[in-house]
Tab-separated table of C-alpha atoms in Angstrom:
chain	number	residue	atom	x	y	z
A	1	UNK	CA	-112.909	87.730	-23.173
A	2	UNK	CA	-109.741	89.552	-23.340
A	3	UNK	CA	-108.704	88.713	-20.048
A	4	UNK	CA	-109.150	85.319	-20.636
A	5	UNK	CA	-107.380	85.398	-23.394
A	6	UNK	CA	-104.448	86.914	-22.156
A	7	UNK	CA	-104.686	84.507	-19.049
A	8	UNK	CA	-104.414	81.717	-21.285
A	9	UNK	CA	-101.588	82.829	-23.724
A	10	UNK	CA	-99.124	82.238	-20.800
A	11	UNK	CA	-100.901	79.077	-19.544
A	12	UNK	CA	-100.130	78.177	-23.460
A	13	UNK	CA	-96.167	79.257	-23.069
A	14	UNK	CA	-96.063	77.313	-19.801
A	15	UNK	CA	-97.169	74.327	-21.792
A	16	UNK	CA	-95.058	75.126	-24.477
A	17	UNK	CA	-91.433	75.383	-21.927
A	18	UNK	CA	-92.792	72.015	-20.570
A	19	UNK	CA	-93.519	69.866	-23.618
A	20	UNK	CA	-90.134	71.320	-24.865
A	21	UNK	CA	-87.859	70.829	-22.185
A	22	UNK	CA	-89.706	67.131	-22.278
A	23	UNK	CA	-88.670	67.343	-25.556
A	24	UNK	CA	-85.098	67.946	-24.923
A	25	UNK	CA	-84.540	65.260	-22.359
A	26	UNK	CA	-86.141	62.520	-25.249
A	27	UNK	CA	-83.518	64.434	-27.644
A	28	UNK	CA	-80.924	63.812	-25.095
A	29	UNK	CA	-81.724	59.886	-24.414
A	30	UNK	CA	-81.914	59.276	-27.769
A	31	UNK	CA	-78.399	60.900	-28.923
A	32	UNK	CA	-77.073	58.964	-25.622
A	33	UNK	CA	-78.513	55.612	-26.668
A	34	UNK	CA	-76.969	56.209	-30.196
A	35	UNK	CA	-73.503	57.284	-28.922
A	36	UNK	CA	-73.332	54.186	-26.730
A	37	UNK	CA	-74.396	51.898	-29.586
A	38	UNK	CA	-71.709	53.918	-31.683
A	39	UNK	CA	-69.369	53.207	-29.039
A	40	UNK	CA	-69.842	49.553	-28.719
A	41	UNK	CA	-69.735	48.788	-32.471
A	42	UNK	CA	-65.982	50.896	-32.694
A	43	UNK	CA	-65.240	48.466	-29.956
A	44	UNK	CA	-66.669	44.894	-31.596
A	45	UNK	CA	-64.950	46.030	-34.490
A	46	UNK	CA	-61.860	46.858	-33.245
A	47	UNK	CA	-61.395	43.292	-30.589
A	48	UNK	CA	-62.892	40.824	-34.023
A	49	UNK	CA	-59.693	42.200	-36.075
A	50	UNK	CA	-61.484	43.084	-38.751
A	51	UNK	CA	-59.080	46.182	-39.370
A	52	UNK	CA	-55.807	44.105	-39.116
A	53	UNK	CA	-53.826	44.647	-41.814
A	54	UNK	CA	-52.616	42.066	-43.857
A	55	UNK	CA	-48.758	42.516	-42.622
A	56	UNK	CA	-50.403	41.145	-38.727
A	57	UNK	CA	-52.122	38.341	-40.827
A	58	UNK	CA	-48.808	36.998	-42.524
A	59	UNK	CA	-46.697	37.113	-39.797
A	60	UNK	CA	-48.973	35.339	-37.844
A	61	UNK	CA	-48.570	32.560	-40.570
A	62	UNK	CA	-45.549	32.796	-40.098
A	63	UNK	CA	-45.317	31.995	-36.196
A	64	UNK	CA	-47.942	29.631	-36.730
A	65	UNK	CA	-45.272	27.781	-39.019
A	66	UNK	CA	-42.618	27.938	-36.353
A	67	UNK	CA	-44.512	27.166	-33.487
A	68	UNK	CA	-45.403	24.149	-35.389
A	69	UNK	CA	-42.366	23.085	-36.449
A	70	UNK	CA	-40.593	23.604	-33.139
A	71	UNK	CA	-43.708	21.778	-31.387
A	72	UNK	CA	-42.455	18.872	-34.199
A	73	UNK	CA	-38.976	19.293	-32.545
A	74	UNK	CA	-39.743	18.342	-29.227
A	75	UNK	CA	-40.675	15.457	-28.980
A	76	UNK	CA	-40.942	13.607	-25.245
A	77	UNK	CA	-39.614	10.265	-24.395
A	78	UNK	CA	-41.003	8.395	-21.455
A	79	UNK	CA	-38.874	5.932	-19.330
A	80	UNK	CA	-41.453	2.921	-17.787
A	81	UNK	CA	-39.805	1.939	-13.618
A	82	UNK	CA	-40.449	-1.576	-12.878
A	83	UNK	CA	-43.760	-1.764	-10.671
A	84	UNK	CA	-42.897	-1.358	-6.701
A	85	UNK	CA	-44.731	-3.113	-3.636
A	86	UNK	CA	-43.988	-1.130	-0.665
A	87	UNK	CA	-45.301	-1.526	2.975
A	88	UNK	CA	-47.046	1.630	4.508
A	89	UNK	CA	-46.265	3.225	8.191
A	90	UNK	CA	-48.782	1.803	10.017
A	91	UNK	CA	-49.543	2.614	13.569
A	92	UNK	CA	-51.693	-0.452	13.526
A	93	UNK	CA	-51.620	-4.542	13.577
A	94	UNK	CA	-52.787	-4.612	10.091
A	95	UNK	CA	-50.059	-4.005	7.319
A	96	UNK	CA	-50.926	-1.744	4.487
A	97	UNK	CA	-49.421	-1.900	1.085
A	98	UNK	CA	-48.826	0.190	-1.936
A	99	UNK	CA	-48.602	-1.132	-5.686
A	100	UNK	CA	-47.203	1.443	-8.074
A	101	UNK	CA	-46.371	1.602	-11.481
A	102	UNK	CA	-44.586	4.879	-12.926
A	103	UNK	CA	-44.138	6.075	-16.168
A	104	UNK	CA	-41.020	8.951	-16.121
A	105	UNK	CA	-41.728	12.069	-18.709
A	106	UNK	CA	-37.982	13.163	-20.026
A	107	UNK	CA	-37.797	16.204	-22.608
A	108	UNK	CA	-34.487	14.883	-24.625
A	109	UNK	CA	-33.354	11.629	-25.722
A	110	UNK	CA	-30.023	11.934	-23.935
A	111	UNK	CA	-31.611	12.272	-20.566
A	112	UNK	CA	-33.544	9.067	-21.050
A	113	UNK	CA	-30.025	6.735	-21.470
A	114	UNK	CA	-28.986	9.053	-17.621
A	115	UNK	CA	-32.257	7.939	-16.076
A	116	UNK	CA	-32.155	4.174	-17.367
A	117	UNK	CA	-28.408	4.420	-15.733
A	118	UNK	CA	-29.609	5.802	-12.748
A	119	UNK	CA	-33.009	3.743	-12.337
A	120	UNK	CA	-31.199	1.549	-9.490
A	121	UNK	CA	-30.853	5.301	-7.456
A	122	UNK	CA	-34.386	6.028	-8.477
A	123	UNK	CA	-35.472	3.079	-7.242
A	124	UNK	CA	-34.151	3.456	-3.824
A	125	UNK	CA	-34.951	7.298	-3.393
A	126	UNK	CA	-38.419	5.736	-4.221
A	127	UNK	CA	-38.778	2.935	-1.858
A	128	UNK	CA	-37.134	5.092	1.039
A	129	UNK	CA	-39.843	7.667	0.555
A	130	UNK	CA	-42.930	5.434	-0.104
A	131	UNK	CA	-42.043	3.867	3.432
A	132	UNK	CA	-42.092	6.949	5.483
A	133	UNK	CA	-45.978	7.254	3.659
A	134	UNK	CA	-49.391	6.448	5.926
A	135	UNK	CA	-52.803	5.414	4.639
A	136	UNK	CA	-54.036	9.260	5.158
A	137	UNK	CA	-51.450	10.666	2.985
A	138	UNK	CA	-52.621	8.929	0.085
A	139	UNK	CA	-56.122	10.244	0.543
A	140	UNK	CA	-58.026	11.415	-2.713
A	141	UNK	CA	-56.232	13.633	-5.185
A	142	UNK	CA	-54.654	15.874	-3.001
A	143	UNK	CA	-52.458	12.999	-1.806
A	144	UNK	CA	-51.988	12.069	-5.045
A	145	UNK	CA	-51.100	15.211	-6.204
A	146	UNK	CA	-48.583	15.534	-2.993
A	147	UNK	CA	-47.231	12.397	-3.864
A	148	UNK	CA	-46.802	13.249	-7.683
A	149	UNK	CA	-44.507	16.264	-6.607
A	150	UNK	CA	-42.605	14.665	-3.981
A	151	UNK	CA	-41.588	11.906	-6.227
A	152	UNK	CA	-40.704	14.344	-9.114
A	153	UNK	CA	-38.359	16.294	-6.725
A	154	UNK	CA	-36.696	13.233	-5.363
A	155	UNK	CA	-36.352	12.135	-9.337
A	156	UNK	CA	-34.338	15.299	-10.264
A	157	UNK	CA	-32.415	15.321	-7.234
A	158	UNK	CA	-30.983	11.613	-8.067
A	159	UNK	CA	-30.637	12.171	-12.230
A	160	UNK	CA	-28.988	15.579	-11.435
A	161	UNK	CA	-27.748	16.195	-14.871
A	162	UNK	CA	-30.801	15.022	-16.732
A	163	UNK	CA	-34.158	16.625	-16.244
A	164	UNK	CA	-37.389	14.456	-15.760
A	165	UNK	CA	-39.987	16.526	-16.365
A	166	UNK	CA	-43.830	14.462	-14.538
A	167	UNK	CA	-43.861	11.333	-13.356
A	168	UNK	CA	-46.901	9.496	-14.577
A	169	UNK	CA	-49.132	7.096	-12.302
A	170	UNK	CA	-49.881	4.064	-14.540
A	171	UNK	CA	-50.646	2.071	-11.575
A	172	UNK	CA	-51.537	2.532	-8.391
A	173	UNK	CA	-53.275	0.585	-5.532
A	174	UNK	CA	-53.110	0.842	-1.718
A	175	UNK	CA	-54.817	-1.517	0.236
């Protein structure tokens, strides 16, 4: 009986290294799992702003105030171009035609007496442009897109000192 004894004591501290080294690993996944959660609510708090001070929250007021009053002091003006027909480059018998209608964004009041001057060279940058167009370079809204740009360009190139800042399709039919 002795010897079994003794046989099992270290069967028993076997047990015991196992169940606590098990023991240490649950200790470790546990203090892990509670770091990370730790962790995550320093970094919630921290990106919601909860610790701003109030200084932050009155001079964000304050921009708030000037961004809306200087968003009150620019206003945009829009100058409406007479509607243009223009024929299409055609390769074929059958003649296609554009209708379009433009609406011309302008930042300042000033520039929109320049472009009203200079609607006549508008016009004609317009007209010699649209021309030079075929069917397949009006195609879904990259064309329109394309043509958007294009026009914008040739609008800033002919009201030099003025700045025209989108042109806006209010009409436009190709047929």
């Amino acid at each position: 009986m002795a010897e079994e004894e003794l046989e099992e004591e270290p069967e028993g501290e076997d047990g015991e290294e196992a169940s606590s080294s098990g023991g240490k690993k649950k200790l470790l996944i546990i203090v892990g799992a509670v770091v990370l959660l730790l962790i995550g609510a320093a970094a919630a708090v921290f990106f919601s702003g909860i610790l701003d001070s109030e200084e932050t929250e009155e001079s964000a007021e304050k921009e708030g105030k000037e961004g809306a009053e200087s968003e009150m002091e620019k206003k945009t003006y829009f100058v409406d171009l007479d509607e243009m027909i223009v024929n299409l480059n055609t390769t074929e018998r059958r003649q296609s035609l554009l209708k379009l209608k433009v609406s011309l964004e302008v930042a300042e009041q000033k520039d929109v007496a320049v472009v009203r001057e200079l609607t006549p060279r508008v016009v004609d940058n317009f007209q010699t442009y649209l021309r030079e167009l075929r069917l397949d370079d009006l195609r879904g809204s990259a064309g329109m897109y394309r043509l958007r740009e294009e026009l914008l360009t040739r609008i800033n190139i002919a009201v030099e000192p003025a700045k025209v800042k989108a042109v806006l399709f209010k009409e436009m039919i190709v047929q």
